[in-house]
Amino acid sequence: WVWQSVDKGTTIPAVPTLANPSELGKKFDLCVTGEGITYLLGKGFSSLLPYIKVFARVAPKQKEVIVTTFKSLGYHTLMCGDGTNDVGALKHAHVGVALLSTVPLQRSSESSSSSSPSSPSSPSSSAPPSSSSGSPSADFKSLTRSPLRQEKTVPPSKKPEPTKKTLTKEKRIKELQQLLAEASTDPSLVRLGDASIASPFTSRHSSIACICHVIKQGRCTLVTTLQMFKILALNALILAYSQSVLYLDGIKFSDTQATIQGFLLALCFLFISRSKPLNVLSKERPLPNIFNLYTLFTIFFQFLVHFTCLVYLVAESKLLLPESDEEFVDLEKEFEQNHLNSTVYLISMTMQLSNFAVNYKGHPFMESLRENKPLLIGLLSTASILVVLASGVMPDLSAYMEVVEFPQEFQYRLMTVLGADFVCAFAVDRLLSVLLGTGRMKLPGSS
């Protein structure tokens, strides 16, 4: 057994290369036939498998061996198949895609040609269909036209009009005839016995271009899930501090404020989940899971920025409160509008808004923030409302949201700090994304 080039100009013995297949794999693109796989089994086939590019003329059982060996080595496998001989490999693969072996017909052209009047050059089209054609529709028509019992003939003048039940029955019969005719002529319909039974995905085309679509959808879903986990973690940390530690100082939100806050957060998460992948498959790889240095560091440093701004603004807002003679804060008292409650509410809303804008990942895996119009409009609308509440230009809206009016100097300080909070969080995330946010292909067994 030897390795032989296509032009038969290079021949290398197979046995010596099995000891160190990486050198051979770096120089050549390897191809193995089914007979070669039978020979290599038990002779270091698993070590040679990652360097083989093409498998030609292999048996169904050998396809299963290839997929299962890849999985045992730690690889993620994707299998395409168009027949029953691929069912075993499709079941063992992490992702299975069934390909229909026939190309769908042009239904629009068929329907237009059938609806057009018959031309003189095709006299056979006006002839009635023969009952011996063997098509399901013809058999069904013959069954429906043959009565079960002989009925008496009724004169035309005394023949009863068709009832609603009879018309419905005839309509259903016509629909069934149409479905049977389509099933006999449409090759794109998935039938029992196809490879689609063993695979979670089915393509109605025989091309493997659908694999790019599966990868793009999977990457978009992965990136969306990871960024939602980041946003949830940061929002939870901010709310935990706002509603637990600051609660001891008598800070709480009103029912109206909490309802509007929860409704806006739910809408933002909904718009993120509806983002679509790009049409072009990127060469970059997304991060495979949430437990990585980039995710942990960006959550930590972003929260550090938010926490610093939150503590500073809370300390400044306490200076605006009148002095109280109470030694202990009444934690059970009703919500009361004051500068401290209003400041914390605006801070928490702005920081959660910043989390969505900063941590939303667009290109190269999904739509950018500009392309995701619902999310962009939602974020800009919420930011505008927060600016109006902080500046106090609409007293009616502030009264409805139960936010007090701030002094002019404090308004300027509040909006400046919140703007600096967004800029710093954005800079931290983008810096860490450049340093640690790119996924790299890690081959099994490599350090």
Short mmCIF file of C-alpha atoms in Angstrom, two decimals:
data_model
loop_
_atom_site.label_atom_id
_atom_site.label_comp_id
_atom_site.label_asym_id
_atom_site.label_seq_id
_atom_site.Cartn_x
_atom_site.Cartn_y
_atom_site.Cartn_z
CA TRP A 1 0.00 0.00 0.00
CA VAL A 2 1.36 3.40 -1.07
CA TRP A 3 0.35 7.05 -1.30
CA GLN A 4 0.27 8.10 -4.94
CA SER A 5 -0.22 11.54 -6.47
CA VAL A 6 -2.88 12.21 -9.10
CA ASP A 7 -0.34 12.39 -11.91
CA LYS A 8 1.36 9.29 -10.49
CA GLY A 9 4.61 11.19 -10.32
CA THR A 10 5.03 10.82 -6.54
CA THR A 11 4.76 7.56 -4.63
CA ILE A 12 5.28 7.24 -0.88
CA PRO A 13 5.04 3.97 1.10
CA ALA A 14 2.05 4.00 3.44
CA VAL A 15 3.47 2.13 6.42
CA PRO A 16 6.32 4.55 7.35
CA THR A 17 3.97 7.56 7.24
CA LEU A 18 1.61 6.09 9.84
CA ALA A 19 4.13 6.78 12.61
CA ASN A 20 4.12 10.56 11.96
CA PRO A 21 1.13 11.49 9.75
CA SER A 22 1.34 15.23 10.49
CA GLU A 23 4.35 15.74 8.18
CA LEU A 24 2.54 14.03 5.31
CA GLY A 25 -0.64 16.00 5.99
CA LYS A 26 1.20 19.34 5.88
CA LYS A 27 2.73 18.61 2.46
CA PHE A 28 -0.20 16.92 0.68
CA ASP A 29 -4.00 16.80 0.63
CA LEU A 30 -4.74 13.17 1.37
CA CYS A 31 -7.47 11.06 -0.23
CA VAL A 32 -8.45 7.56 0.93
CA THR A 33 -10.78 5.04 -0.69
CA GLY A 34 -12.93 2.46 1.03
CA GLU A 35 -10.34 -0.27 0.47
CA GLY A 36 -7.69 1.99 1.98
CA ILE A 37 -9.82 2.53 5.08
CA THR A 38 -10.19 -1.23 5.48
CA TYR A 39 -6.42 -1.56 5.36
CA LEU A 40 -5.76 1.33 7.75
CA LEU A 41 -8.18 0.17 10.44
CA GLY A 42 -6.08 -1.12 13.31
CA LYS A 43 -2.90 0.44 11.88
CA GLY A 44 -3.14 3.98 13.24
CA PHE A 45 -6.25 5.09 11.34
CA SER A 46 -7.37 7.44 14.13
CA SER A 47 -4.08 9.36 14.11
CA LEU A 48 -4.16 9.72 10.33
CA LEU A 49 -7.86 10.64 10.07
CA PRO A 50 -7.60 14.41 10.88
CA TYR A 51 -5.25 14.90 7.91
CA ILE A 52 -7.44 13.19 5.31
CA LYS A 53 -9.31 15.67 3.10
CA VAL A 54 -11.29 13.37 0.79
CA PHE A 55 -13.01 10.02 1.36
CA ALA A 56 -13.96 8.31 -1.92
CA ARG A 57 -16.04 5.21 -2.65
CA VAL A 58 -16.66 4.22 0.95
CA ALA A 59 -19.29 1.80 2.25
CA PRO A 60 -22.13 2.88 4.59
CA LYS A 61 -20.49 1.22 7.59
CA GLN A 62 -17.22 2.97 6.81
CA LYS A 63 -19.03 6.32 6.86
CA GLU A 64 -20.19 5.53 10.37
CA VAL A 65 -16.62 4.60 11.36
CA ILE A 66 -15.30 7.91 10.01
CA VAL A 67 -17.89 9.96 11.92
CA THR A 68 -17.55 8.04 15.18
CA THR A 69 -13.74 8.18 15.02
CA PHE A 70 -13.85 11.95 14.54
CA LYS A 71 -16.16 12.23 17.56
CA SER A 72 -13.89 10.05 19.69
CA LEU A 73 -11.00 12.40 18.86
CA GLY A 74 -12.98 15.38 20.15
CA TYR A 75 -14.11 16.90 16.86
CA HIS A 76 -17.57 18.29 16.12
CA THR A 77 -18.95 16.55 13.05
CA LEU A 78 -21.43 17.55 10.35
CA MET A 79 -22.67 15.01 7.83
CA CYS A 80 -24.55 15.49 4.53
CA GLY A 81 -26.37 12.61 2.90
CA ASP A 82 -28.95 12.00 0.21
CA GLY A 83 -29.79 8.32 0.55
CA THR A 84 -30.49 5.45 2.90
CA ASN A 85 -26.82 4.46 2.84
CA ASP A 86 -26.05 7.67 4.76
CA VAL A 87 -28.57 7.12 7.56
CA GLY A 88 -26.08 5.60 10.01
CA ALA A 89 -23.55 8.39 9.61
CA LEU A 90 -26.31 11.04 9.82
CA LYS A 91 -27.47 9.63 13.15
CA HIS A 92 -23.97 9.58 14.66
CA ALA A 93 -22.97 13.08 13.53
CA HIS A 94 -23.50 16.11 15.77
CA VAL A 95 -25.31 17.86 12.90
CA GLY A 96 -27.02 15.90 10.14
CA VAL A 97 -28.31 17.47 6.92
CA ALA A 98 -30.34 15.41 4.47
CA LEU A 99 -30.14 16.44 0.80
CA LEU A 100 -32.92 15.61 -1.63
CA SER A 101 -31.37 13.95 -4.62
CA THR A 102 -33.68 15.64 -7.16
CA VAL A 103 -34.07 19.31 -7.99
CA PRO A 104 -37.60 20.73 -7.52
CA LEU A 105 -39.48 21.43 -10.69
CA GLN A 106 -40.50 24.90 -11.80
CA ARG A 107 -44.05 24.84 -10.49
CA SER A 108 -44.84 28.35 -11.72
CA SER A 109 -44.02 27.49 -15.34
CA GLU A 110 -46.02 24.26 -15.13
CA SER A 111 -49.08 26.00 -13.76
CA SER A 112 -48.91 28.72 -16.42
CA SER A 113 -48.57 26.18 -19.20
CA SER A 114 -51.45 24.09 -17.85
CA SER A 115 -53.72 27.09 -17.49
CA SER A 116 -53.05 28.37 -21.04
CA PRO A 117 -55.38 27.15 -23.82
CA SER A 118 -54.23 24.19 -25.85
CA SER A 119 -52.46 25.07 -29.08
CA PRO A 120 -53.17 23.36 -32.42
CA SER A 121 -49.69 21.86 -32.40
CA SER A 122 -50.56 19.68 -29.39
CA PRO A 123 -53.79 17.88 -30.17
CA SER A 124 -53.09 15.22 -27.60
CA SER A 125 -53.62 17.72 -24.79
CA SER A 126 -57.35 17.84 -25.47
CA ALA A 127 -57.73 14.09 -25.18
CA PRO A 128 -59.11 12.78 -21.89
CA PRO A 129 -56.63 11.03 -19.58
CA SER A 130 -56.47 7.32 -19.84
CA SER A 131 -57.54 5.28 -16.84
CA SER A 132 -54.59 2.94 -17.38
CA SER A 133 -51.99 5.64 -16.61
CA GLY A 134 -51.54 4.32 -13.11
CA SER A 135 -51.48 7.76 -11.44
CA PRO A 136 -53.15 8.08 -8.01
CA SER A 137 -55.35 10.91 -9.26
CA ALA A 138 -56.73 8.83 -12.12
CA ASP A 139 -57.49 5.89 -9.82
CA PHE A 140 -59.14 8.21 -7.34
CA LYS A 141 -61.33 9.71 -10.07
CA SER A 142 -62.40 6.28 -11.22
CA LEU A 143 -63.34 5.37 -7.66
CA THR A 144 -65.36 8.50 -7.10
CA ARG A 145 -67.22 8.23 -10.36
CA SER A 146 -68.35 4.64 -9.85
CA PRO A 147 -71.45 4.60 -7.59
CA LEU A 148 -71.80 2.00 -4.89
CA ARG A 149 -75.36 1.19 -5.82
CA GLN A 150 -77.62 1.87 -8.74
CA GLU A 151 -79.85 4.84 -8.11
CA LYS A 152 -83.02 5.68 -9.90
CA THR A 153 -82.78 8.25 -12.63
CA VAL A 154 -84.55 11.47 -11.85
CA PRO A 155 -85.95 13.68 -14.58
CA PRO A 156 -84.11 16.99 -14.98
CA SER A 157 -87.16 18.94 -13.93
CA LYS A 158 -87.48 17.05 -10.65
CA LYS A 159 -83.78 16.72 -9.81
CA PRO A 160 -83.12 18.24 -6.33
CA GLU A 161 -80.66 21.09 -5.93
CA PRO A 162 -77.30 20.21 -4.30
CA THR A 163 -77.24 20.88 -0.59
CA LYS A 164 -74.47 22.60 1.36
CA LYS A 165 -73.25 19.24 2.66
CA THR A 166 -73.00 17.88 -0.89
CA LEU A 167 -71.06 20.92 -2.10
CA THR A 168 -68.62 20.61 0.81
CA LYS A 169 -68.11 16.94 0.05
CA GLU A 170 -67.39 17.64 -3.62
CA LYS A 171 -64.98 20.40 -2.68
CA ARG A 172 -63.03 18.07 -0.38
CA ILE A 173 -62.87 15.44 -3.12
CA LYS A 174 -61.40 17.99 -5.54
CA GLU A 175 -58.83 19.06 -2.96
CA LEU A 176 -57.78 15.44 -2.37
CA GLN A 177 -57.46 14.88 -6.10
CA GLN A 178 -55.24 17.94 -6.39
CA LEU A 179 -53.02 16.81 -3.50
CA LEU A 180 -52.65 13.35 -5.02
CA ALA A 181 -51.70 14.86 -8.36
CA GLU A 182 -49.07 17.09 -6.74
CA ALA A 183 -47.63 14.18 -4.75
CA SER A 184 -47.16 12.17 -7.93
CA THR A 185 -45.34 14.98 -9.78
CA ASP A 186 -43.44 16.94 -7.08
CA PRO A 187 -40.00 15.35 -6.41
CA SER A 188 -39.18 17.79 -3.61
CA LEU A 189 -41.67 16.23 -1.20
CA VAL A 190 -40.00 14.29 1.62
CA ARG A 191 -41.12 10.68 1.57
CA LEU A 192 -40.58 7.81 3.98
CA GLY A 193 -37.24 6.13 3.47
CA ASP A 194 -35.31 9.29 2.68
CA ALA A 195 -32.27 10.36 4.66
CA SER A 196 -34.37 13.16 6.15
CA ILE A 197 -35.82 10.71 8.66
CA ALA A 198 -32.44 10.32 10.37
CA SER A 199 -31.31 13.96 10.29
CA PRO A 200 -32.63 17.06 12.08
CA PHE A 201 -32.20 19.27 8.98
CA THR A 202 -33.44 18.67 5.43
CA SER A 203 -32.55 20.68 2.35
CA ARG A 204 -34.86 20.57 -0.65
CA HIS A 205 -31.90 21.05 -2.97
CA SER A 206 -29.11 18.67 -3.87
CA SER A 207 -26.39 21.31 -3.34
CA ILE A 208 -24.33 21.45 -0.14
CA ALA A 209 -24.62 25.25 -0.09
CA CYS A 210 -27.19 24.83 2.68
CA ILE A 211 -24.32 23.98 5.06
CA CYS A 212 -23.27 27.64 5.05
CA HIS A 213 -26.82 28.58 6.03
CA VAL A 214 -26.78 26.13 8.94
CA ILE A 215 -23.43 27.49 10.18
CA LYS A 216 -24.56 31.12 9.86
CA GLN A 217 -27.75 30.42 11.81
CA GLY A 218 -25.82 28.52 14.46
CA ARG A 219 -23.24 31.28 14.90
CA CYS A 220 -25.96 33.93 15.13
CA THR A 221 -27.78 31.91 17.79
CA LEU A 222 -24.56 31.34 19.75
CA VAL A 223 -23.56 35.02 19.70
CA THR A 224 -27.09 36.10 20.66
CA THR A 225 -27.14 33.70 23.61
CA LEU A 226 -23.72 34.81 24.87
CA GLN A 227 -24.52 38.50 24.71
CA MET A 228 -27.86 37.97 26.46
CA PHE A 229 -26.04 36.19 29.30
CA LYS A 230 -23.65 39.16 29.60
CA ILE A 231 -26.50 41.66 29.66
CA LEU A 232 -28.43 39.62 32.21
CA ALA A 233 -25.37 39.35 34.45
CA LEU A 234 -24.68 43.09 34.40
CA ASN A 235 -28.34 44.01 34.90
CA ALA A 236 -28.60 41.58 37.80
CA LEU A 237 -25.52 43.07 39.49
CA ILE A 238 -26.82 46.63 39.09
CA LEU A 239 -30.30 45.78 40.36
CA ALA A 240 -28.88 43.71 43.19
CA TYR A 241 -26.96 46.70 44.48
CA SER A 242 -29.79 49.15 43.83
CA GLN A 243 -32.49 47.10 45.52
CA SER A 244 -30.57 45.37 48.32
CA VAL A 245 -27.70 47.52 49.61
CA LEU A 246 -29.36 50.84 48.83
CA TYR A 247 -32.65 49.52 50.19
CA LEU A 248 -31.16 49.89 53.65
CA ASP A 249 -31.02 53.64 53.01
CA GLY A 250 -34.74 53.71 52.22
CA ILE A 251 -34.28 53.66 48.44
CA LYS A 252 -37.06 51.92 46.53
CA PHE A 253 -38.90 52.18 43.23
CA SER A 254 -42.60 52.93 42.80
CA ASP A 255 -44.96 50.47 41.12
CA THR A 256 -45.09 52.63 38.00
CA GLN A 257 -41.31 52.85 37.77
CA ALA A 258 -40.80 49.11 38.27
CA THR A 259 -43.49 48.23 35.70
CA ILE A 260 -42.07 50.51 33.01
CA GLN A 261 -38.55 49.30 33.72
CA GLY A 262 -39.52 45.63 33.38
CA PHE A 263 -41.55 46.28 30.23
CA LEU A 264 -38.68 48.08 28.50
CA LEU A 265 -36.21 45.36 29.44
CA ALA A 266 -38.50 42.66 28.06
CA LEU A 267 -38.88 44.53 24.77
CA CYS A 268 -35.11 44.95 24.39
CA PHE A 269 -34.52 41.23 24.96
CA LEU A 270 -37.24 40.43 22.43
CA PHE A 271 -35.65 42.65 19.78
CA ILE A 272 -32.24 41.09 20.40
CA SER A 273 -33.61 37.57 20.00
CA ARG A 274 -35.12 38.50 16.62
CA SER A 275 -31.80 39.56 15.08
CA LYS A 276 -30.90 37.81 11.83
CA PRO A 277 -27.57 36.42 10.60
CA LEU A 278 -25.64 38.02 7.78
CA ASN A 279 -25.74 36.68 4.24
CA VAL A 280 -21.97 36.17 4.13
CA LEU A 281 -20.17 33.54 6.20
CA SER A 282 -17.32 35.18 8.10
CA LYS A 283 -13.84 33.76 8.46
CA GLU A 284 -13.82 34.74 12.12
CA ARG A 285 -14.97 32.31 14.76
CA PRO A 286 -17.23 33.24 17.68
CA LEU A 287 -16.37 32.33 21.24
CA PRO A 288 -17.61 28.79 21.93
CA ASN A 289 -19.00 29.28 25.47
CA ILE A 290 -19.65 31.85 28.16
CA PHE A 291 -16.82 30.75 30.43
CA ASN A 292 -13.90 32.56 28.80
CA LEU A 293 -11.54 35.37 29.75
CA TYR A 294 -13.25 37.96 27.57
CA THR A 295 -16.73 37.44 29.04
CA LEU A 296 -15.53 37.33 32.65
CA PHE A 297 -13.26 40.36 32.34
CA THR A 298 -15.76 42.52 30.44
CA ILE A 299 -18.50 41.81 33.00
CA PHE A 300 -16.15 42.59 35.88
CA PHE A 301 -14.73 45.84 34.49
CA GLN A 302 -18.05 47.12 33.16
CA PHE A 303 -19.65 46.56 36.53
CA LEU A 304 -16.70 48.30 38.17
CA VAL A 305 -17.37 51.36 35.99
CA HIS A 306 -21.11 51.25 36.74
CA PHE A 307 -20.52 50.74 40.45
CA THR A 308 -18.15 53.72 40.68
CA CYS A 309 -20.62 56.04 38.97
CA LEU A 310 -23.50 54.71 41.03
CA VAL A 311 -21.76 55.24 44.36
CA TYR A 312 -20.65 58.75 43.36
CA LEU A 313 -24.09 59.92 42.22
CA VAL A 314 -25.82 58.41 45.24
CA ALA A 315 -23.46 60.27 47.55
CA GLU A 316 -24.11 63.52 45.66
CA SER A 317 -27.90 63.05 45.73
CA LYS A 318 -27.86 62.46 49.50
CA LEU A 319 -26.59 66.02 49.92
CA LEU A 320 -29.86 67.28 48.43
CA LEU A 321 -32.00 65.52 51.03
CA PRO A 322 -33.18 67.44 54.10
CA GLU A 323 -31.69 66.39 57.42
CA SER A 324 -33.71 63.74 59.22
CA ASP A 325 -33.98 63.22 62.97
CA GLU A 326 -34.76 59.52 62.57
CA GLU A 327 -32.06 57.27 63.96
CA PHE A 328 -33.17 54.27 61.88
CA VAL A 329 -34.70 54.19 58.42
CA ASP A 330 -38.26 52.89 58.21
CA LEU A 331 -37.96 50.12 55.61
CA GLU A 332 -41.70 49.42 55.54
CA LYS A 333 -42.92 52.91 54.72
CA GLU A 334 -44.57 53.71 51.42
CA PHE A 335 -42.64 54.99 48.42
CA GLU A 336 -41.86 58.67 48.71
CA GLN A 337 -40.53 60.87 45.93
CA ASN A 338 -37.20 62.43 46.72
CA HIS A 339 -33.92 63.21 45.03
CA LEU A 340 -32.29 59.96 46.15
CA ASN A 341 -35.00 57.63 44.79
CA SER A 342 -35.24 59.54 41.52
CA THR A 343 -31.46 59.57 41.06
CA VAL A 344 -31.08 55.83 41.65
CA TYR A 345 -33.95 55.07 39.27
CA LEU A 346 -32.45 57.15 36.46
CA ILE A 347 -29.00 55.66 37.08
CA SER A 348 -30.22 52.05 36.99
CA MET A 349 -32.29 52.65 33.85
CA THR A 350 -29.42 54.39 32.05
CA MET A 351 -26.93 51.69 32.99
CA GLN A 352 -29.22 48.91 31.82
CA LEU A 353 -29.74 50.80 28.58
CA SER A 354 -25.97 51.11 28.28
CA ASN A 355 -25.59 47.36 28.78
CA PHE A 356 -27.77 46.65 25.75
CA ALA A 357 -26.01 49.18 23.52
CA VAL A 358 -22.46 48.22 24.57
CA ASN A 359 -22.79 44.43 24.64
CA TYR A 360 -24.83 43.99 21.47
CA LYS A 361 -22.61 42.24 18.93
CA GLY A 362 -23.39 42.78 15.27
CA HIS A 363 -20.97 42.10 12.46
CA PRO A 364 -19.52 39.73 11.39
CA PHE A 365 -22.09 37.21 12.66
CA MET A 366 -25.42 39.05 12.81
CA GLU A 367 -27.15 42.32 12.06
CA SER A 368 -25.54 45.43 13.47
CA LEU A 369 -27.35 47.77 15.82
CA ARG A 370 -28.14 50.09 12.91
CA GLU A 371 -29.65 47.24 10.93
CA ASN A 372 -31.71 45.99 13.87
CA LYS A 373 -34.23 48.81 13.59
CA PRO A 374 -36.64 47.77 16.39
CA LEU A 375 -33.84 47.56 18.97
CA LEU A 376 -32.25 50.81 17.78
CA ILE A 377 -35.54 52.69 17.93
CA GLY A 378 -36.29 51.25 21.35
CA LEU A 379 -32.92 52.25 22.79
CA LEU A 380 -33.04 55.75 21.32
CA SER A 381 -36.60 56.30 22.54
CA THR A 382 -35.74 55.16 26.06
CA ALA A 383 -32.61 57.31 26.11
CA SER A 384 -34.64 60.34 25.03
CA ILE A 385 -37.17 59.76 27.81
CA LEU A 386 -34.38 59.48 30.39
CA VAL A 387 -32.82 62.75 29.18
CA VAL A 388 -36.22 64.46 29.46
CA LEU A 389 -36.69 63.13 33.00
CA ALA A 390 -33.21 64.18 34.07
CA SER A 391 -33.53 67.68 32.62
CA GLY A 392 -37.10 68.22 33.82
CA VAL A 393 -38.31 69.84 30.59
CA MET A 394 -41.65 67.96 30.78
CA PRO A 395 -43.07 68.25 34.31
CA ASP A 396 -46.15 66.19 33.43
CA LEU A 397 -44.05 63.23 32.34
CA SER A 398 -41.86 63.57 35.45
CA ALA A 399 -44.94 63.60 37.65
CA TYR A 400 -46.33 60.48 35.95
CA MET A 401 -42.98 58.69 36.35
CA GLU A 402 -42.78 59.96 39.97
CA VAL A 403 -39.40 61.63 39.40
CA VAL A 404 -38.64 64.89 41.21
CA GLU A 405 -37.10 67.93 39.57
CA PHE A 406 -33.36 68.28 40.15
CA PRO A 407 -31.38 71.51 40.64
CA GLN A 408 -29.66 72.87 37.55
CA GLU A 409 -26.15 72.07 38.76
CA PHE A 410 -27.07 68.52 39.72
CA GLN A 411 -28.74 67.95 36.31
CA TYR A 412 -25.52 68.83 34.54
CA ARG A 413 -23.47 66.61 36.86
CA LEU A 414 -25.92 63.70 36.52
CA MET A 415 -25.94 63.68 32.70
CA THR A 416 -22.16 64.16 32.54
CA VAL A 417 -21.47 61.18 34.79
CA LEU A 418 -23.97 58.98 32.96
CA GLY A 419 -22.41 59.91 29.61
CA ALA A 420 -18.94 59.14 30.95
CA ASP A 421 -20.26 55.81 32.26
CA PHE A 422 -21.42 54.80 28.79
CA VAL A 423 -18.18 55.87 27.11
CA CYS A 424 -15.97 54.06 29.63
CA ALA A 425 -18.03 50.85 29.48
CA PHE A 426 -17.93 50.93 25.67
CA ALA A 427 -14.16 51.49 25.62
CA VAL A 428 -13.53 48.66 28.11
CA ASP A 429 -15.66 46.18 26.16
CA ARG A 430 -14.14 47.01 22.77
CA LEU A 431 -10.58 46.85 24.12
CA LEU A 432 -11.17 43.44 25.68
CA SER A 433 -12.94 42.29 22.51
CA VAL A 434 -9.85 43.07 20.43
CA LEU A 435 -7.51 41.37 22.91
CA LEU A 436 -9.57 38.34 23.97
CA GLY A 437 -12.83 38.28 22.00
CA THR A 438 -11.76 36.32 18.90
CA GLY A 439 -12.43 32.61 18.80
CA ARG A 440 -9.62 30.33 17.67
CA MET A 441 -9.84 26.85 16.30
CA LYS A 442 -8.44 24.47 18.86
CA LEU A 443 -7.63 21.07 17.47
CA PRO A 444 -8.13 18.11 19.82
CA GLY A 445 -4.87 17.06 21.40
CA SER A 446 -3.17 20.40 20.77
CA SER A 447 -1.89 22.46 23.68
#
